[in-house]
XYZ file of C-alpha atoms in Angstrom:
544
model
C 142.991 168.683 -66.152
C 144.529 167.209 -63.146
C 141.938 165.058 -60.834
C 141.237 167.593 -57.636
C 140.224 164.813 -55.152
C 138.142 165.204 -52.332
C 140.308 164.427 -49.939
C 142.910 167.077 -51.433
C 139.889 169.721 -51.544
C 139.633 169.581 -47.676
C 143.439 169.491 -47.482
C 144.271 172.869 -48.710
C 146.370 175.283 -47.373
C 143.159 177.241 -46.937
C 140.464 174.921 -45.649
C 141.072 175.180 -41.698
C 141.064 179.192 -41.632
C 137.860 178.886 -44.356
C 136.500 176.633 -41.587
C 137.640 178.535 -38.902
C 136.452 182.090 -40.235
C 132.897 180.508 -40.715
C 132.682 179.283 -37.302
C 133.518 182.106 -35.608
C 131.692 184.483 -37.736
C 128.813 184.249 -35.879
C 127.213 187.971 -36.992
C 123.538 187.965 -37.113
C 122.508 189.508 -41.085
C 120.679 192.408 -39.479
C 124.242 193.339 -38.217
C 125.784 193.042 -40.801
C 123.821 195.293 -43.137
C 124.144 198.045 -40.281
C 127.875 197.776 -39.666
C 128.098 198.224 -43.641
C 125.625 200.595 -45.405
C 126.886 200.073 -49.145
C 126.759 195.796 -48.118
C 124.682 194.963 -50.940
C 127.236 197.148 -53.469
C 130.246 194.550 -52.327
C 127.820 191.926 -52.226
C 126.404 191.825 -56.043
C 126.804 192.025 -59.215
C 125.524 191.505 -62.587
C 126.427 189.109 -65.784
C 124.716 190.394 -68.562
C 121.596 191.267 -67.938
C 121.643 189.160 -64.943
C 121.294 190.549 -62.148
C 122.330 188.619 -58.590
C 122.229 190.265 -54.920
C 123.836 187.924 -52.283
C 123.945 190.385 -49.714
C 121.544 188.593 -47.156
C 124.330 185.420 -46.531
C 126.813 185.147 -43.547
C 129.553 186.467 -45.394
C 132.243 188.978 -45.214
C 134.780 190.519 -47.015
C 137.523 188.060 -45.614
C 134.936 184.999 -46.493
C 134.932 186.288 -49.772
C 138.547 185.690 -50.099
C 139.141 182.707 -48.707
C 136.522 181.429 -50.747
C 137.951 182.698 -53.766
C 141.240 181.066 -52.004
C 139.945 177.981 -51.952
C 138.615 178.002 -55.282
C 141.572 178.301 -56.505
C 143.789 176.063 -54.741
C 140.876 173.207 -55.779
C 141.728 174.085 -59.214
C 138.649 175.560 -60.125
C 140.290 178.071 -63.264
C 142.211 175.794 -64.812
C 138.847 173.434 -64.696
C 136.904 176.080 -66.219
C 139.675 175.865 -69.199
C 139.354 172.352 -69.084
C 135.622 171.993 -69.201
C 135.545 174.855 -72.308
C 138.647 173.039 -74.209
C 137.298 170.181 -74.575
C 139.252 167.562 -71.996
C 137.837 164.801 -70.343
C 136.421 166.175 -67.662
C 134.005 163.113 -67.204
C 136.722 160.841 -66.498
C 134.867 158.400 -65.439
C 133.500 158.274 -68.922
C 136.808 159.279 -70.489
C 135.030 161.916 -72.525
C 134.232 165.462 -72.807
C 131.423 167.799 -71.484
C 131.436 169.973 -74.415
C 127.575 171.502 -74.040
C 129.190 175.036 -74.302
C 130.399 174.006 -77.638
C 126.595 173.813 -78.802
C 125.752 177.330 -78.039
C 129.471 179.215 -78.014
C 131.354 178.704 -81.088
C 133.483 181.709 -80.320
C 135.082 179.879 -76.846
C 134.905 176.505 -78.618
C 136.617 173.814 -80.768
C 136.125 173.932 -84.216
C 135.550 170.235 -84.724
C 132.573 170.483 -82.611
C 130.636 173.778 -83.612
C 131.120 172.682 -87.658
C 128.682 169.459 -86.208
C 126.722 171.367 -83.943
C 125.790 174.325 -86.789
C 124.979 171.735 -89.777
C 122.395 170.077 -86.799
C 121.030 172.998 -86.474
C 120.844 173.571 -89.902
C 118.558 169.947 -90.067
C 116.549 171.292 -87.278
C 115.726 174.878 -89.003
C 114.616 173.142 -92.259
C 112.708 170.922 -90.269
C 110.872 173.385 -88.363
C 110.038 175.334 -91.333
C 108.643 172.621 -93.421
C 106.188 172.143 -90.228
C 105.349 175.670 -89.469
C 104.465 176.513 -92.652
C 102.042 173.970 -93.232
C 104.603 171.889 -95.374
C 105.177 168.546 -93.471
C 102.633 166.427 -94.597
C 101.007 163.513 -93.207
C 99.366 160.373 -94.732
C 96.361 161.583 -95.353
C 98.093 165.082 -96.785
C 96.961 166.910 -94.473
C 99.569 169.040 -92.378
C 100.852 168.353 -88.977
C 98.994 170.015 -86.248
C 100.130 168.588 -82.923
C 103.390 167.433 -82.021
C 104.393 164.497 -79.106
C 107.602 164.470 -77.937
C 108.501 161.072 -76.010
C 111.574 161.544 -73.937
C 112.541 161.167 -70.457
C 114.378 162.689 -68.128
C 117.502 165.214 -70.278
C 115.245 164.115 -73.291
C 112.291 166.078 -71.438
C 113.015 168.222 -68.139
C 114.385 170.967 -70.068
C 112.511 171.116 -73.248
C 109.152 171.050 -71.258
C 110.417 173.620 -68.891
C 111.753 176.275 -71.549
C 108.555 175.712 -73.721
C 106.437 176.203 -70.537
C 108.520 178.965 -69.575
C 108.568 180.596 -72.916
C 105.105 180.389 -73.743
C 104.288 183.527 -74.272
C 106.878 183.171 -77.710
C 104.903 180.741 -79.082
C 105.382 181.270 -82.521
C 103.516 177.961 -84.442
C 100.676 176.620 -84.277
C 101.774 173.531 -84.266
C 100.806 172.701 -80.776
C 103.911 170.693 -78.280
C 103.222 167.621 -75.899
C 105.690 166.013 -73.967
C 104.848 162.476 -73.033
C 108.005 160.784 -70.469
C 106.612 158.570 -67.865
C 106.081 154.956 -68.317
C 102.583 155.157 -66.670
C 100.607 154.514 -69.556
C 98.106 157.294 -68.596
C 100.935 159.666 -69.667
C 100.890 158.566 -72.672
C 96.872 158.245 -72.999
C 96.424 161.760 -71.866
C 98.225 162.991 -74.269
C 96.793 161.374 -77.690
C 93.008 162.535 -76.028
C 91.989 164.697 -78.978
C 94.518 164.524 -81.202
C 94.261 162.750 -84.983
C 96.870 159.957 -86.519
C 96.695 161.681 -89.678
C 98.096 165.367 -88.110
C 100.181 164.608 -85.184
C 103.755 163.745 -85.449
C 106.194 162.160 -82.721
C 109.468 162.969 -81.937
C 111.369 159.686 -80.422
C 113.814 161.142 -77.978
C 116.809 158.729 -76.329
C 120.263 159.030 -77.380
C 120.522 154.868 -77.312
C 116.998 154.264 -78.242
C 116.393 151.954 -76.031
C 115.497 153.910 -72.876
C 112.823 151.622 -71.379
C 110.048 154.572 -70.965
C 110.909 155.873 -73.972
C 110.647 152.567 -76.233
C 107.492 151.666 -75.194
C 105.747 154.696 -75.154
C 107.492 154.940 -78.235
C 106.355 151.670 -79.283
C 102.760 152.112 -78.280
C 102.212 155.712 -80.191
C 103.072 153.471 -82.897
C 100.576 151.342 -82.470
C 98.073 154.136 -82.161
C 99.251 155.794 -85.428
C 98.511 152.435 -87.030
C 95.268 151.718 -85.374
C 93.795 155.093 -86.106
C 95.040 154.492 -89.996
C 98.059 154.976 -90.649
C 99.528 153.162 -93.341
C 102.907 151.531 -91.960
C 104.884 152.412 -95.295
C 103.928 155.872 -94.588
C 104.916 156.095 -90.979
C 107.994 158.571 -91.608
C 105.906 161.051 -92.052
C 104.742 160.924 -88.714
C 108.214 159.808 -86.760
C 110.864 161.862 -86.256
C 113.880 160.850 -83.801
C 116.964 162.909 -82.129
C 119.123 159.664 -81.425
C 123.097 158.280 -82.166
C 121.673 154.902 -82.582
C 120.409 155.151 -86.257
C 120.076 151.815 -87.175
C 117.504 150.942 -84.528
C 115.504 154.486 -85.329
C 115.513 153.093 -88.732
C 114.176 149.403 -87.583
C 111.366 151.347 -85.847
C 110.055 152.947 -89.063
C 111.851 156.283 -89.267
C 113.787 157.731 -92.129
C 117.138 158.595 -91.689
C 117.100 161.900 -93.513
C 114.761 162.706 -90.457
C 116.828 161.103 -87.435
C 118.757 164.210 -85.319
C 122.159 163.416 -84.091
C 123.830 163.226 -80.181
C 126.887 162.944 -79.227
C 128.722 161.505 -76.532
C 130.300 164.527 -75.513
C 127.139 166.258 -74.441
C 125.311 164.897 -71.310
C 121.857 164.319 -71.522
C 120.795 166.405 -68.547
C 122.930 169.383 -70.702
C 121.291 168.656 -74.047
C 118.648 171.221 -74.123
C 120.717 173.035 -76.611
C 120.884 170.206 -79.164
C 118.509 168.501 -81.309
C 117.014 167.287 -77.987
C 115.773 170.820 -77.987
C 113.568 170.347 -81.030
C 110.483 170.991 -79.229
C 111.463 174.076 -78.403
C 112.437 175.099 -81.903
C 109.104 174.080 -82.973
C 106.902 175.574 -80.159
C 108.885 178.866 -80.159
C 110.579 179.204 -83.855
C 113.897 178.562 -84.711
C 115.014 182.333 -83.908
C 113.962 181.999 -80.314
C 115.889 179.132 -79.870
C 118.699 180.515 -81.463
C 118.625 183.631 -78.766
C 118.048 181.216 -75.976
C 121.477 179.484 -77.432
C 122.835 183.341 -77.674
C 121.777 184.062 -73.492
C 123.964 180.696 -73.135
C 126.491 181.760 -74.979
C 126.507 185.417 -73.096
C 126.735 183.336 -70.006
C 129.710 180.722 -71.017
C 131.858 183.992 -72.488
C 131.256 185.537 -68.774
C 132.330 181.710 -67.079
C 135.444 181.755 -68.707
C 136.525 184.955 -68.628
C 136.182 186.840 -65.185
C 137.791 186.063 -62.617
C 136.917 183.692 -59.482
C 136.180 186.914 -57.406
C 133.539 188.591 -60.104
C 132.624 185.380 -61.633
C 128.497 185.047 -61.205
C 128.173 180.830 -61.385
C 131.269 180.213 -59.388
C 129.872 182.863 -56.988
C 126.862 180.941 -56.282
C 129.115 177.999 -56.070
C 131.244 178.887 -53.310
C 127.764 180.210 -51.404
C 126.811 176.535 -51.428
C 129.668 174.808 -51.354
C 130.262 177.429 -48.126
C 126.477 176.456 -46.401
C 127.495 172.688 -47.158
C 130.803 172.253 -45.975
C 131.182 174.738 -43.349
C 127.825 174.954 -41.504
C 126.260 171.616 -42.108
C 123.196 172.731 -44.993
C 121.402 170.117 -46.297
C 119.028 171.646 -48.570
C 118.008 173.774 -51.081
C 114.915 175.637 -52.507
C 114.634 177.247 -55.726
C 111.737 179.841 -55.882
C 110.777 181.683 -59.699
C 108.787 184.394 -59.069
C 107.647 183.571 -62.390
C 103.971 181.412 -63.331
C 105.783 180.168 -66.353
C 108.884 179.359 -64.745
C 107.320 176.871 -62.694
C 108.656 173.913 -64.131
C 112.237 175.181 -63.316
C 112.662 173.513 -59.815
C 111.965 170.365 -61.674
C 114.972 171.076 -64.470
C 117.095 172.163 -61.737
C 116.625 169.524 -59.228
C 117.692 166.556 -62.343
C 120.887 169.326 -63.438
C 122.215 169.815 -59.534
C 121.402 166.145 -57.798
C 122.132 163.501 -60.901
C 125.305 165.573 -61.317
C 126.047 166.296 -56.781
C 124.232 163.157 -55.742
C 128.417 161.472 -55.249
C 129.676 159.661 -52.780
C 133.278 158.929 -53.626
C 135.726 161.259 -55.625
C 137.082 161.596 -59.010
C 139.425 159.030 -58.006
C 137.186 156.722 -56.557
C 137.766 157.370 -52.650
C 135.116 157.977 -50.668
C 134.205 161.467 -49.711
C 134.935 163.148 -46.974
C 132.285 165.354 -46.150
C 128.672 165.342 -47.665
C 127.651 166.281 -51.395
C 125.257 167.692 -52.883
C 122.009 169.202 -51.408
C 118.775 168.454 -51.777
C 116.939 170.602 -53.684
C 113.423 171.489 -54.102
C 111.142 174.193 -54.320
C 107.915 175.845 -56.719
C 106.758 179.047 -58.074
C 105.935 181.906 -56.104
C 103.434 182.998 -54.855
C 101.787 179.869 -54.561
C 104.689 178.374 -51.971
C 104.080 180.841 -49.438
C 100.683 179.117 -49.174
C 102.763 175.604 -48.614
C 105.882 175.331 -47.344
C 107.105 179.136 -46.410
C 105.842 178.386 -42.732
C 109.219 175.488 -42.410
C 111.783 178.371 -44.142
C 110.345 180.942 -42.210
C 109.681 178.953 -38.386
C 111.298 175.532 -38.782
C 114.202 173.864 -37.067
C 116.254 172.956 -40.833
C 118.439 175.344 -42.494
C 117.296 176.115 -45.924
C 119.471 178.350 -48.466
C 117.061 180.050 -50.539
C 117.214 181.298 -53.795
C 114.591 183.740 -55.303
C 114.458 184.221 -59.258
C 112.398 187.497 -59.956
C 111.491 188.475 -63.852
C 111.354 192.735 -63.868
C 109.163 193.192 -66.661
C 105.746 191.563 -66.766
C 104.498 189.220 -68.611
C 100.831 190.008 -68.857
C 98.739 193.191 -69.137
C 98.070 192.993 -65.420
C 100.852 195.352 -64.094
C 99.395 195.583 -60.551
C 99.703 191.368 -60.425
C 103.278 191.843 -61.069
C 104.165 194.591 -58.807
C 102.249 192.367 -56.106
C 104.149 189.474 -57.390
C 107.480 191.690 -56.751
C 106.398 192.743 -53.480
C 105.729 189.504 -52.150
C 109.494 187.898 -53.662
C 111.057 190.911 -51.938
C 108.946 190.314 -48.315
C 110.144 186.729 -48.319
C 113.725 187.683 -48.559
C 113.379 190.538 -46.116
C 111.206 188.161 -43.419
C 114.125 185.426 -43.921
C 116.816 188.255 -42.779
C 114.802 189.618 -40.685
C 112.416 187.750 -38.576
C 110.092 188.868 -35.684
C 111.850 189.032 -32.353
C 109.164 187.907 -29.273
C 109.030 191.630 -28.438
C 107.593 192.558 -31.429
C 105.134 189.480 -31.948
C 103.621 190.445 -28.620
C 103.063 194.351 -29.134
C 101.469 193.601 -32.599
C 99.172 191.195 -30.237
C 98.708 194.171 -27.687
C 98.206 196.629 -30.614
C 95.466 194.181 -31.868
C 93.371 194.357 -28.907
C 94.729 191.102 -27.214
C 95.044 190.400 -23.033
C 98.397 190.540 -21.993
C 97.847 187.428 -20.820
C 96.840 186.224 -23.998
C 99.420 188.291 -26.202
C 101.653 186.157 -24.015
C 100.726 182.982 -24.408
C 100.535 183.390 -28.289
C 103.523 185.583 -28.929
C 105.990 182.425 -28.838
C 103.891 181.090 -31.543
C 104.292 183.997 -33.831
C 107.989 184.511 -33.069
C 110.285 184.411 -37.134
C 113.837 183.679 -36.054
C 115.237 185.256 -39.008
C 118.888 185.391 -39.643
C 118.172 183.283 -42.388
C 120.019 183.449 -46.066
C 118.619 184.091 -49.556
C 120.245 184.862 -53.062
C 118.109 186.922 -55.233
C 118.375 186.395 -59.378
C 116.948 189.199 -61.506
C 116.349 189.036 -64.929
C 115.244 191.672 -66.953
C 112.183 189.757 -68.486
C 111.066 186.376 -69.173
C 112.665 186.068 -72.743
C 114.751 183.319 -74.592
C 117.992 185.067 -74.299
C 117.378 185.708 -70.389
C 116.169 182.300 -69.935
C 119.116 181.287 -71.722
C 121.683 182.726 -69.499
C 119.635 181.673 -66.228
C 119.850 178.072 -67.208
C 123.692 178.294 -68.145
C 124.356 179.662 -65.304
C 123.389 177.175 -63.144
C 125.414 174.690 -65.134
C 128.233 176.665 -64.802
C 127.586 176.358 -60.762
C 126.837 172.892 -60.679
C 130.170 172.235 -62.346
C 132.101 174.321 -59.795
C 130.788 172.612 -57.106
C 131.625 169.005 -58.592
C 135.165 170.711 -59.164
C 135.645 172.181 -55.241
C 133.747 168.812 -53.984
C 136.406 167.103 -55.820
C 133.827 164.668 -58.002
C 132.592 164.120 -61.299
C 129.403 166.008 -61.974
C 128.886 164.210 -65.507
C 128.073 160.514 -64.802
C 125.257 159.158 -62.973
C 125.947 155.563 -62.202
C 123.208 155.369 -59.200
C 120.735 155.459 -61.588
C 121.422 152.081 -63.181
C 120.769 149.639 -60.112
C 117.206 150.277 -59.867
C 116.536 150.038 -63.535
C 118.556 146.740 -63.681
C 116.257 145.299 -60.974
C 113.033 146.727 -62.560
C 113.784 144.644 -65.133
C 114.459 141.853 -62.917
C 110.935 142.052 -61.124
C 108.820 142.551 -64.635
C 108.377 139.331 -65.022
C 107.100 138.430 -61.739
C 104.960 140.921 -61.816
C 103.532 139.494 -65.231
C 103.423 135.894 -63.736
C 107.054 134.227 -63.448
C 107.641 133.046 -59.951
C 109.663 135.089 -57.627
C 113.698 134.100 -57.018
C 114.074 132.521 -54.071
C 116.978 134.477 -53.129
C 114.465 138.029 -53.151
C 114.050 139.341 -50.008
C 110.802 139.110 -48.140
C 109.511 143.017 -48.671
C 110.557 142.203 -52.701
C 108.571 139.176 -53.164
C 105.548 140.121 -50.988
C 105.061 143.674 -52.795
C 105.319 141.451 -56.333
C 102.651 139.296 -54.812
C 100.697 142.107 -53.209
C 100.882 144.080 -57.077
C 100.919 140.912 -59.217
C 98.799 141.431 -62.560
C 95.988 138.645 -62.039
């Protein structure tokens, strides 16, 4: 794969008429939709059973194709062959990004899936022995709760699938996730459960992930307090790590240690033995059809072309809010109770990977990266921060993510749930010109002098865009292909932004100076050469 810079992105033969065509297309949506009756037919399509209507963005035919233009010129399909093969694609790391390769063996090397299928082999064993009542622990009783310590990769995605998916539940073995370093995390957690029936799953691909080893380090302490026998701590300690040796130091059997790999980044790893907690919450043949949804989804990425392709769609929508008209942010809105812990997944999968500031080549960027991205389930952010999308000064591209099929037994909930996803979308495009605000005022029984002084207030500017996702149901293999597919997009935009979507060096300066101020926190002296703010907070926090 040759290195697309920034700089070379913005130098195409098709950036100043993709710039140009944005600026001067200046049609409000409303018009749009009435100078083109069948809009939403050119502007949709499906992948699967995936189901995504971008109709309500500034965006014509010609946009279209010089999107698809400038996809192409960035290098965008031979990166999709490159990402899929198996080259470096993090160069920066001068390794693969071979995450397809855990859920796609048909589109993948053969080195890779032989690995990936005798982990999953280990995992399906595993979860059977616990399931059924068979893993034992010291006391011989079975297992009956389950703690997974992990943070960030190690727990975004396997809390949000099983809180997405609960409804599969398939053990009763009952999941915890335990990430943060505040120890009430980890206290919450243990409140009601029993040393002799709950077993931990160590999650950290080094094993020495500061959150992870203590926590780590202090359920350990808890399993021996509450009578645990330390020869007999393997029963209660699994780990999905590369660095055996240390999981073995810690007390854990090898024959129960779950491999990673470098070639699969942690924020991707979901699909690997990092999703254990799934396999246990929801059953090994749940999390093999939320691999097959992936797989469905990967199969579609490679193979259709830019102009029908759904991730690199969704790509080129942000990449043309972004570069073109100056968007800074994001919001992500499931339609979905369970889902509601997707925002969360999504913000760690689009910023760690966007958040750049120089290419692939080192050179800074030219334009911004990245956009901030936020959001919560509906409808419970229409009762927070709707009134900004709907009324507020900031652009916002919105996209909704609406499950046909209910998920409980109260139908009229989920048609009200539908209505309410679909009013958002049409109040974006639409709005409420001053006209109208003031005659539903009159109509209301209002003075005209009144109706005038308030209809300003209650004016929607509309004209605003939206994507909307539909998936069939909430289901593994759905879920699957919803989470793949923003991968997919998240590595299309690092490819037309010209940067590397798979490292995340900013992370490591704050960590490095955690460490730093620990002790002075626990009662070293502060360095002289700290700033002021640094060593008055330490003194202001310092553990007397």
């Amino acid at each position: 794969m040759a290195d697309q810079t920034n700089a070379q992105s913005f130098s195409n033969a098709i950036w100043p008429e993709l710039k140009a065509h944005s600026d001067g297309l200046q049609t409000p949506l409303k018009e749009l939709f009435a100078q083109d009756p069948n809009r939403v037919e050119h502007f949709s399509m499906s992948a699967g059973s995936l189901y995504l209507d971008y109709s309500k963005n500034h965006l014509d035919a010609k946009a279209l194709e010089l999107l698809a233009t400038q996809a192409k010129q960035s290098g965008l399909e031979d990166a999709i062959k490159a990402l899929i093969g198996g080259e470096h694609v993090n160069n920066t790391e001068n390794r693969p990004a071979l995450h397809t390769a855990l859920r796609c063996p048909a589109i993948s090397p053969a080195d890779k899936t032989a690995v990936v299928a005798a982990t999953q082999a280990q995992m399906r064993e595993f979860v059977d022995k616990l399931s059924s009542g068979q893993w034992h622990g010291y006391n011989g009783k079975p297992i009956t709760d389950v703690v997974n310590i992990g943070i960030g990769g190690s727990d975004l995605g396997p809390r949000m699938v099983v809180t997405a998916l609960s409804q599969f539940q398939q053990s009763a073995v009952k999941v915890h996730f335990v990430a943060n370093i505040d120890g009430a995390d980890l206290s919450d957690a243990l409140a009601g459960l029993h040393a002799d029936t709950t077993l931990f799953v160590v999650a950290s691909k080094s094993f020495s992930t500061l959150e992870t080893r203590e926590n780590a380090l202090a359920a350990r302490a808890w399993s021996l307090s509450h009578g645990c026998p330390e020869s007999d701590l393997g029963k209660h300690y699994v780990a999905v790590s590369s660095n055996v040796p240390a999981a073995m130091e810690f007390g854990i059997d090898e024959a129960n240690i779950f491999p990673m790999w470098d070639w699969v980044g942690g924020r991707y790893s979901l699909w690997s033995a990092i999703g254990l907690p799934i396999a246990i919450a929801l059953g090994m043949d749940n999390f093999d059809a939320l691999l097959a949804g992936a797989a469905n989804m990967d199969e579609h990425f490679a193979s259709a072309p830019i102009e029908q392709n759904m991730p690199a769609t969704l790509a080129l929508i942000a990449f043309w809010y972004s570069a073109t008209r100056g968007y800074q942010s994001q919001a992500i809105l499931p339609y979905a109770q369970r889902m509601s812990r997707l925002p969360a997944y999504l913000q760690q999968l689009d910023m760690e990977s966007l958040g750049k500031s120089v290419d692939r080549n080192g050179k800074p960027l030219t334009c911004d990266s990245g956009l901030v991205l936020w959001g919560t389930e509906g409808t419970n952010g229409q009762h927070s921060f709707h009134q900004l999308l709907h009324q507020g000064t900031r652009s916002v591209l919105v996209d909704f993510i609406a499950s046909g099929k209910p998920m409980s037994p109260l139908d009229s909930h989920h048609s009200y749930l539908l209505a309410n996803c679909i009013g958002q979308s049409q109040a974006l495009l639409a709005g409420k010109s001053l006209a109208q605000a003031k005659q539903e005022l009159l109509d209301a029984g209002k003075p005209e002098a009144e109706a005038d002084q308030i209809a300003p207030h209650k004016v929607i500017p509309g004209n605003r865009p939206s994507n909307t996702l539909i998936i069939e149901q909430l289901d593994p293999t759905n879920l699957g292909a919803l989470i793949a597919l923003y991968e997919h997009k998240v590595y299309c935009l690092g490819v037309l932004w010209g940067l590397n979507p798979f490292d995340q060096w900013g992370v490591e300066l704050g960590k490095q100076l955690g460490s730093a101020v620990y002790p002075a926190l626990t009662g070293n002296e502060c360095p002289a050469e700290w700033d002021g703010s640094t060593r008055n907070l330490v003194e202001k926090l310092r553990l007397k």
